[in-house]
Coordinates of C-alpha atoms and ligand atoms in Angstrom, one line a residue:
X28 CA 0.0 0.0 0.0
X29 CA 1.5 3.5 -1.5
X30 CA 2.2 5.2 2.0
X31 CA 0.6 8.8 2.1
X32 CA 3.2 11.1 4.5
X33 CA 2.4 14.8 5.1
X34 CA 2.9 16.8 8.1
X35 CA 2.2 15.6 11.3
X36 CA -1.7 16.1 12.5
X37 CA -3.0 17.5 15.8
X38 CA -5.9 14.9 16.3
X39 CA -8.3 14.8 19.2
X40 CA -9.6 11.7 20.0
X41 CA -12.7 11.0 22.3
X42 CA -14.2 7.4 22.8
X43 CA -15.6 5.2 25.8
X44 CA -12.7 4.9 28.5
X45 CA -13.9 1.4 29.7
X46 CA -13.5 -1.7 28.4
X47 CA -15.5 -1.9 25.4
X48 CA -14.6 -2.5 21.3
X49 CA -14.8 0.9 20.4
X50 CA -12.5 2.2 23.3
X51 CA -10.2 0.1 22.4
X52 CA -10.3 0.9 18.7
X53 CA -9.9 4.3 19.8
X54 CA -6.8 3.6 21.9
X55 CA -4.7 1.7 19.6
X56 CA -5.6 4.2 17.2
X57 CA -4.1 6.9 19.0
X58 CA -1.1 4.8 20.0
X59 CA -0.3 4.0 16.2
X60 CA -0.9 7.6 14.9
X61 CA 1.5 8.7 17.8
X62 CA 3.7 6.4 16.4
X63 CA 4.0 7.7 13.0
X64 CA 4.5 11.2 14.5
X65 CA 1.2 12.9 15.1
X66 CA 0.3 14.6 18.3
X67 CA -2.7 12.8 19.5
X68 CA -4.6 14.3 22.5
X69 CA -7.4 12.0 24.3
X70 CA -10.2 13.7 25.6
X71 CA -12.4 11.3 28.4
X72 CA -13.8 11.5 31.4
X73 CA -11.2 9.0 32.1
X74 CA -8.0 7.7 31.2
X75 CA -9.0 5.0 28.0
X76 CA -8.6 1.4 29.3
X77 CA -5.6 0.1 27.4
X78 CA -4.2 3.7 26.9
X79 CA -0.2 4.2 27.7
X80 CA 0.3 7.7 28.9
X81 CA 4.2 7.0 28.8
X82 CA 4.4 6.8 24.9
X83 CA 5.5 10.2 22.7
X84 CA 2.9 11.8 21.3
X85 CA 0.1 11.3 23.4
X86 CA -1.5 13.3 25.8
X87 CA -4.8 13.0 28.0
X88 CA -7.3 15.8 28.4
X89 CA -9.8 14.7 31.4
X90 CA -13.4 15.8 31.5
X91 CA -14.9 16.9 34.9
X92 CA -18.6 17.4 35.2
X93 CA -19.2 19.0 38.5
X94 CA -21.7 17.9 40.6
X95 CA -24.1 20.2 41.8
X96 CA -27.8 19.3 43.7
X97 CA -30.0 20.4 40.5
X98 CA -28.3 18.4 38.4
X99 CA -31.0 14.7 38.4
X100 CA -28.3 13.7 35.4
X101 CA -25.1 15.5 35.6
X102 CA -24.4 17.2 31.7
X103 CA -21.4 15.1 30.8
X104 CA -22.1 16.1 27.2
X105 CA -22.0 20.0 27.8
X106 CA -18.6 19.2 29.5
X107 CA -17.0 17.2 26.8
X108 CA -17.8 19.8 24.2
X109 CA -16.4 22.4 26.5
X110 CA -13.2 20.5 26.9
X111 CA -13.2 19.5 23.2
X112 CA -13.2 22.9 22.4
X113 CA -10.5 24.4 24.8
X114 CA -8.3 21.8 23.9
X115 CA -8.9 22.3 20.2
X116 CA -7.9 26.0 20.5
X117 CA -5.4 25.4 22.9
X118 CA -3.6 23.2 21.5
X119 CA -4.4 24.1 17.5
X120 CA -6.2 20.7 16.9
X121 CA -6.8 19.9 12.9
X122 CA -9.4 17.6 13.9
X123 CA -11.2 15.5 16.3
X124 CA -12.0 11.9 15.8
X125 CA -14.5 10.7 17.4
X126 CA -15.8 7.2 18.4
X127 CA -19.6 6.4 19.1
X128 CA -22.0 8.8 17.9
X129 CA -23.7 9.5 21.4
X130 CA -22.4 11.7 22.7
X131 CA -18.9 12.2 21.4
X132 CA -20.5 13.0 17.4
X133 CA -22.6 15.7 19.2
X134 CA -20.2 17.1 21.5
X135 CA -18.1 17.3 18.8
X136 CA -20.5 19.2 16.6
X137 CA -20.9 21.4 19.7
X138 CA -17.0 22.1 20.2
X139 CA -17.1 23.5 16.9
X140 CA -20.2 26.0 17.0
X141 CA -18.4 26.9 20.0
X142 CA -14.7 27.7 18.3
X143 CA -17.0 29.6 15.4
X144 CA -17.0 29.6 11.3
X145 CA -13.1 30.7 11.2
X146 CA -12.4 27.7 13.3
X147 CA -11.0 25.0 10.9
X148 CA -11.4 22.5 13.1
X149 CA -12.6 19.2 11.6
X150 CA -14.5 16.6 12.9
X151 CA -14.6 12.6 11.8
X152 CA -17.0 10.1 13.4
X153 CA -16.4 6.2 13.0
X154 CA -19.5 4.6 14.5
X155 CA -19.2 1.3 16.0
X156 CA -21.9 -0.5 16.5
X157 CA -24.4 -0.1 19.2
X158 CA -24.2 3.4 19.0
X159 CA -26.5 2.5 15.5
X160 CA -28.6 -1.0 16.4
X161 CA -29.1 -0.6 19.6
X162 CA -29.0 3.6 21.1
X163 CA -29.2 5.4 17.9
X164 CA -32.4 3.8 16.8
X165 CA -34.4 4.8 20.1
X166 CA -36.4 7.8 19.9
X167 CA -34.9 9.6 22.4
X168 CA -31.9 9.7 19.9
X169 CA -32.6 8.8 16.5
X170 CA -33.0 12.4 15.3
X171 CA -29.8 13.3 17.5
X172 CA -28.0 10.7 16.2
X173 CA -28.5 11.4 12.3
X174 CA -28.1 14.8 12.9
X175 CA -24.4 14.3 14.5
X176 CA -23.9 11.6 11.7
X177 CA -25.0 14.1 8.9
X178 CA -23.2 17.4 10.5
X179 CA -19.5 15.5 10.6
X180 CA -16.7 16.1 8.2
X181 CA -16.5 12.3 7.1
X182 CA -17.8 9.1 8.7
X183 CA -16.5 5.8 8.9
X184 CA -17.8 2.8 10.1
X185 CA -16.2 -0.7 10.7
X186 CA -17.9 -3.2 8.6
X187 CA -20.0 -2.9 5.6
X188 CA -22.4 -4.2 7.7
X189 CA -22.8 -1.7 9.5
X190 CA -23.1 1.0 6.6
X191 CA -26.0 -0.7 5.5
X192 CA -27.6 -1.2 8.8
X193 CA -26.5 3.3 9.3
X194 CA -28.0 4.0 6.1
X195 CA -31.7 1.5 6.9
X196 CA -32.0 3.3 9.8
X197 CA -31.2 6.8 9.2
X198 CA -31.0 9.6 6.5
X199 CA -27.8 10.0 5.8
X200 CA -26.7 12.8 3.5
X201 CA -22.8 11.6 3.5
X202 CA -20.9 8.7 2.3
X203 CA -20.1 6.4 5.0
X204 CA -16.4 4.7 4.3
X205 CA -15.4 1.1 5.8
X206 CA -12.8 1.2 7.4
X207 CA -12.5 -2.2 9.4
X208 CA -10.6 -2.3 13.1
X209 CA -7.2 -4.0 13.1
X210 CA -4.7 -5.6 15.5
X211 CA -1.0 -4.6 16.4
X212 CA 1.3 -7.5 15.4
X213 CA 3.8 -6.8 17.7
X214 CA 1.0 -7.1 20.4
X215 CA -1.3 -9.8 19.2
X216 CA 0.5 -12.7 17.4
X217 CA 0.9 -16.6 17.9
X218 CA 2.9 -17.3 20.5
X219 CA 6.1 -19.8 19.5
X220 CA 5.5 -22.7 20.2
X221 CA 2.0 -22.3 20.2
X222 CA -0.1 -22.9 22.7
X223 CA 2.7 -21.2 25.1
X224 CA 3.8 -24.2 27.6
X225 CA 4.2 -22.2 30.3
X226 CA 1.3 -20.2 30.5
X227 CA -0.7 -23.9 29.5
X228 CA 0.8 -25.5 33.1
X229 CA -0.2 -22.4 35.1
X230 CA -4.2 -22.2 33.2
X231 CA -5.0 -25.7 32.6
X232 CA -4.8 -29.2 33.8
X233 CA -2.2 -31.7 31.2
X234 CA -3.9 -32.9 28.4
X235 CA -7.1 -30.1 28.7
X236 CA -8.0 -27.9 26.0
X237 CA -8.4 -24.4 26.4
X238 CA -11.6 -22.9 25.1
X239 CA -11.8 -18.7 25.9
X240 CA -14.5 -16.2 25.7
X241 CA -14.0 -12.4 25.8
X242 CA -16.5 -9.7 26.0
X243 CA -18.5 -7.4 28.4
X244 CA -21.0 -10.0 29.6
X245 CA -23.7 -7.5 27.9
X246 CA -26.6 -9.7 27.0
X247 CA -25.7 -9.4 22.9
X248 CA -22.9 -11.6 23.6
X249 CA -24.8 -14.5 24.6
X250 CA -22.4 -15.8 26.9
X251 CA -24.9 -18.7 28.0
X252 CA -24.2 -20.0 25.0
X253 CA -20.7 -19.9 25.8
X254 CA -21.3 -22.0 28.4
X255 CA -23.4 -24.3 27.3
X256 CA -21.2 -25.4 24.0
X257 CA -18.1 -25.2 26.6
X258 CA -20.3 -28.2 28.7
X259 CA -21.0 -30.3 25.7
X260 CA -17.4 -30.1 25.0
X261 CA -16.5 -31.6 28.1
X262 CA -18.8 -34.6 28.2
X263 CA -16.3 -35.8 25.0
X264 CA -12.8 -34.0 26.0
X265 CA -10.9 -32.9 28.9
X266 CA -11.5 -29.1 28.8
X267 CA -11.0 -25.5 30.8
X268 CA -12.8 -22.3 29.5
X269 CA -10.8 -19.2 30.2
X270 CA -13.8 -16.1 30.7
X271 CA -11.8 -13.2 30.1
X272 CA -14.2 -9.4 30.7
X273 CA -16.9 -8.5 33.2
X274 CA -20.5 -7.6 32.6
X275 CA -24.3 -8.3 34.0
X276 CA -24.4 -12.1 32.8
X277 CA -21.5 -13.0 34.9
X278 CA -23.1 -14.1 37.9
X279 CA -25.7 -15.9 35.5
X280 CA -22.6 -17.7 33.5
X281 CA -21.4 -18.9 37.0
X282 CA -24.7 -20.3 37.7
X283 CA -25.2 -22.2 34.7
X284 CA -21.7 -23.2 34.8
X285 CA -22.7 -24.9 38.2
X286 CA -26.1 -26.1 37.2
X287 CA -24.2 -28.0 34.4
X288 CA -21.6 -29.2 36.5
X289 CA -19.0 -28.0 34.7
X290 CA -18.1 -25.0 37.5
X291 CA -14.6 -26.4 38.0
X292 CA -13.5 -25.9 34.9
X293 CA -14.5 -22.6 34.2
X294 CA -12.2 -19.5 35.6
X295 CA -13.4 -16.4 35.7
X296 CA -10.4 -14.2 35.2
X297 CA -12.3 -10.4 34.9
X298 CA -10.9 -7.7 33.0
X299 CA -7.6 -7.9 31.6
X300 CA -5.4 -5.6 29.3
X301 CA -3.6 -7.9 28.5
X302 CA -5.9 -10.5 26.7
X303 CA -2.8 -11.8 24.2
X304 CA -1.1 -13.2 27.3
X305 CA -4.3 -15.6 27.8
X306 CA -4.9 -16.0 23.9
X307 CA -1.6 -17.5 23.5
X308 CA -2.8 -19.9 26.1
X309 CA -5.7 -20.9 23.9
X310 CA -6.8 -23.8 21.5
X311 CA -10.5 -22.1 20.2
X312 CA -12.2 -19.0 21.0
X313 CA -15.5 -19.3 21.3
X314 CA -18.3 -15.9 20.1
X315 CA -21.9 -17.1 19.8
X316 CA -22.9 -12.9 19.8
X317 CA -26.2 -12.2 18.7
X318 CA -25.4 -8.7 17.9
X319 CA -21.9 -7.6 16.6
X320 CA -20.7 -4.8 13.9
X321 CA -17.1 -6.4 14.0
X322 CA -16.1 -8.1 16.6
X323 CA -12.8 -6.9 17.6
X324 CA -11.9 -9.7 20.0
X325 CA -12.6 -12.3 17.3
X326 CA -10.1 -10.7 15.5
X327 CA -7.8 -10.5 18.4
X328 CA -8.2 -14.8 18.7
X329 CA -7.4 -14.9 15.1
X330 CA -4.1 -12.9 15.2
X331 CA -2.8 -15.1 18.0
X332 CA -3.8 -18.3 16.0
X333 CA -6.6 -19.1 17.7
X334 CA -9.9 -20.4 15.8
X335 CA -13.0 -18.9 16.4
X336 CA -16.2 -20.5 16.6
X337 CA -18.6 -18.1 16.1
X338 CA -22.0 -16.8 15.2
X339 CA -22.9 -16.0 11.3
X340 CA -24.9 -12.6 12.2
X341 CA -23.8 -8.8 11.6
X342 CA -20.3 -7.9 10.2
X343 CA -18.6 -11.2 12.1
X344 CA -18.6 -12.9 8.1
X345 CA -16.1 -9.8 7.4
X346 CA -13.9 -11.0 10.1
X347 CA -14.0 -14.7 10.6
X348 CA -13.7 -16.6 7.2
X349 CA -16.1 -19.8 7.8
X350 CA -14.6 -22.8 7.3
X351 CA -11.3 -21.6 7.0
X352 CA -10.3 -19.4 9.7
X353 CA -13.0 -20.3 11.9
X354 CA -16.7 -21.6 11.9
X355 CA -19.7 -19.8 11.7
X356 CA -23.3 -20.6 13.1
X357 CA -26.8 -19.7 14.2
X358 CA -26.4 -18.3 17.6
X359 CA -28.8 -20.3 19.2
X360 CA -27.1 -23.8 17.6
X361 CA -25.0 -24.5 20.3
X362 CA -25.4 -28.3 19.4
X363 CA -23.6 -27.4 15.9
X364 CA -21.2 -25.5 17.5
X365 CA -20.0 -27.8 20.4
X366 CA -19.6 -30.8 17.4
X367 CA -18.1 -28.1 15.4
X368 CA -15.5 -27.8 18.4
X369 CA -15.2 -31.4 19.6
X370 CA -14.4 -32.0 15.6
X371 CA -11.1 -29.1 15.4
X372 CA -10.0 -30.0 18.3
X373 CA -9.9 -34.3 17.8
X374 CA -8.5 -33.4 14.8
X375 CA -4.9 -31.6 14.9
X376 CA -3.9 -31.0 11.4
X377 CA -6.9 -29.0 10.5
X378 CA -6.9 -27.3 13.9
X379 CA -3.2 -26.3 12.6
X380 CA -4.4 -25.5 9.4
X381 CA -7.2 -23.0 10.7
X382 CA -4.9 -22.0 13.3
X383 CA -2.2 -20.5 10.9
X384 CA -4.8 -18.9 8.1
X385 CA -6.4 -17.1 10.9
X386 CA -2.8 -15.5 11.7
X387 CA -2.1 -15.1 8.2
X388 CA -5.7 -13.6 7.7
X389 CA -4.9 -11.0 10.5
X390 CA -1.7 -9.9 9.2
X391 CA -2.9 -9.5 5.4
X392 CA -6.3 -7.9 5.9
X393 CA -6.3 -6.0 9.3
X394 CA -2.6 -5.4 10.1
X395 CA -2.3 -1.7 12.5
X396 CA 0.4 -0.7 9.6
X397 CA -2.1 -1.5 6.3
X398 CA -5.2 -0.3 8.3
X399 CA -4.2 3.0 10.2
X400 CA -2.8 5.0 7.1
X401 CA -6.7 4.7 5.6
X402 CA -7.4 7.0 8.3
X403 CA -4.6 9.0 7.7
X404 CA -5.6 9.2 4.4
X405 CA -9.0 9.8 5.4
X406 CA -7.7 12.9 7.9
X407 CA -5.9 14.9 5.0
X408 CA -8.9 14.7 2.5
X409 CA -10.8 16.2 5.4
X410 CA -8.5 18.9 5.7
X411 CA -8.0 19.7 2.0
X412 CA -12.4 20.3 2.0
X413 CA -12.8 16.3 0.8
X414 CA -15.0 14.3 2.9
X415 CA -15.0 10.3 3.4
X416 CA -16.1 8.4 0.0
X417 CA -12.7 9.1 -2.3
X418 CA -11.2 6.6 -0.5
X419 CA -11.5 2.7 -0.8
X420 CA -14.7 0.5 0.7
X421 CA -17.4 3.5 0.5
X422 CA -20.9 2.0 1.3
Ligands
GMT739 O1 -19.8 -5.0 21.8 C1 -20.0 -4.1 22.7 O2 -20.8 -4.2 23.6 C2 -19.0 -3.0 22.8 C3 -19.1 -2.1 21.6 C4 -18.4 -0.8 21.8 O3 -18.9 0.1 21.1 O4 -17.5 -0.6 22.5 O5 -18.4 -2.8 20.5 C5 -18.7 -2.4 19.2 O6 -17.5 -1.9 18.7 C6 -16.5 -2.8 18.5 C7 -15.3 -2.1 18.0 O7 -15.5 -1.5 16.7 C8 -16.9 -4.0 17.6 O8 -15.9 -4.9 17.5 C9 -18.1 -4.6 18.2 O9 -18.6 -5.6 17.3 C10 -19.2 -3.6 18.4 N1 -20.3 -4.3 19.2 C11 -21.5 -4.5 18.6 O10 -21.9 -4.2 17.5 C12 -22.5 -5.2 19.5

């Protein structure tokens, strides 16, 4: 890919700080545009999750929303566009990027009325997922929503599914340009040998498998389902599933895990930054999500050579090749997809086989370094009065 170098941006970057996909997006984003030389500034009520304050190039702008005895819901909102704005003219941002349309596309819209028409400030908006099929659709916020989508620069979201799921539910006036999330290489790779030895004795019993699970718990990840494959796995192999992320169907994942009598071989391990230390551990990844634009952490399996069973809805067909980086169901088959599990792993060669296209799949399609310059791309178009759409994957 021709490399498109100019001078280094100002970017303001605002996202989710906690755990979720599009935080993280946000934050590896940030860390790889620092890396080629641009100043990016992170603007959150708190420091982003997997963010490293340490690194050149990046700087954090906290959000305070005082408290006061009239306020029933404290105006985060007002106060991010406030920031946004100070930070913009203080530190002569080109242009905020912004992840999830509520309320970071609005703030950001705000931030600008506030800096006023001489202010070149530009704003891009990548939309993520829920902020379109699950907030952006309810009518406190539709109208909000396609209004922020509408009054940004350029928009991007991170499958095609998504475009077309933006554009049923909205009127949008813009193109929207796919630009699909990636993984750092030097972060997320297959461990040598693979699965690492070491971390294998200190997770699992000998001869076990290791099935893992990531995600927020949130009821779209259908982490029952999880479970229940992970049992019918056991009552053919010796097996341990690894539950990496926290959420509000833990507790319930514990009880079925106990009501199935499979509770001592599941380990709850909460939230961890460092997921590719327990991926490396890992034989199949396991995703039966009923709603997902991406699915970042499928991605994540895949770059450490790590299969992914998973479900065939949203942009997850985008991601996980069926049949030859992973396996792909109906989220409510968790018969299909326990055989589908018990079959890789009895069967070594093709678990290799799967193993290595889904870490050659990762490198050639969603590589940091062949991913991040699209948004760079995407940035000076912006700046030179071009919107998203000239670039590749428009929808
Ligand atoms: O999936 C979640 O609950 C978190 C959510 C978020 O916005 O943080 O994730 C969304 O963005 C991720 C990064 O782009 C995608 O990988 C996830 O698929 C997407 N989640 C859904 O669409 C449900």
């Amino acid at each position: 890919m021709k490399e498109e170098r100019g001078r280094p941006l100002r970017i303001g970057i605002s996202c989710y700080p906690s755990s979720g996909g599009s935080g993280v997006v946000a934050t590896e984003l940030g860390h790889q545009l620092a890396a080629r030389g641009h100043e990016v500034h992170f603007i959150a009520h708190d420091v982003p999750f997997r963010l490293d304050l340490t690194r050149r190039g990046i700087l954090f702008h906290p959000v305070e929303v005082p408290s006061y005895p009239l306020f029933t819901y404290p105006p985060y909102d007002l106060a991010l566009a406030n920031q946004m704005a100070q930070v913009a003219e203080e530190h002569d941002l080109d242009l905020l990027h912004v992840h999830y349309a509520i309320p970071h596309a609005t703030a950001a819209f705000l931030a600008r009325a506030i800096l006023g028409p001489r202010s070149r400030l530009r704003v891009v908006t990548t939309l993520h997922g829920t902020d379109i099929t699950l907030l952006g659709t309810h009518p406190s916020f539709q109208r909000i929503v396609e209004f922020s989508i509408n009054a940004s620069d350029a928009v991007t979201v991170v499958s095609r599914y998504l475009g077309a799921e933006t554009r049923a539910a909205f009127r949008i006036e813009r193109p929207l340009e796919v630009i699909p999330n990636f993984v750092d290489p030097a972060v997320f790779h297959p461990p040598r040998p693979r699965p690492d030895p070491e971390l294998r004795r200190r997770l699992a019993a000998p001869g076990e498998f290791v099935l893992v699970h990531v995600s927020n718990f949130r009821p779209a990840k259908n982490a029952l389902a999880v479970i229940e494959v992970f049992a019918r796995v056991c009552r053919r192999l010796p097996a341990r599933l690894l539950l990496v992320g926290h959420g509000p169907d833990v507790d319930r994942c514990a009880h079925r895990a106990r009501t199935l009598g499979v509770a001592d071989r599941v380990v709850f391990l909460g939230e961890h930054t460092d997921v590719g230390r327990v991926l490396a551990a890992a034989d199949l990844f396991l995703l039966p999500s009923r709603n997902e634009a991406f699915g970042l952490a499928a991605l994540e399996a895949m770059a450490c050579g790590v299969p992914v069973i998973a479900s065939r809805i949203g942009g997850l067909p985008e991601v996980v090749e069926d049949g030859v980086t992973g396996l792909l169901f109906d989220p409510d088959d968790t018969e299909a997809m326990a055989a589908a599990a018990i079959g890789l792993l009895s069967d070594p060669a093709r678990h290799r086989r799967m193993s290595e296209a889904a870490a050659a799949q990762a490198r050639e399609r969603f590589d940091a370094a062949r991913i991040v310059p699209r948004y760079e791309a995407l940035y000076r178009r912006v700046l030179a009065g071009a919107g998203a759409g000239s670039g590749e994957g428009e929808t």
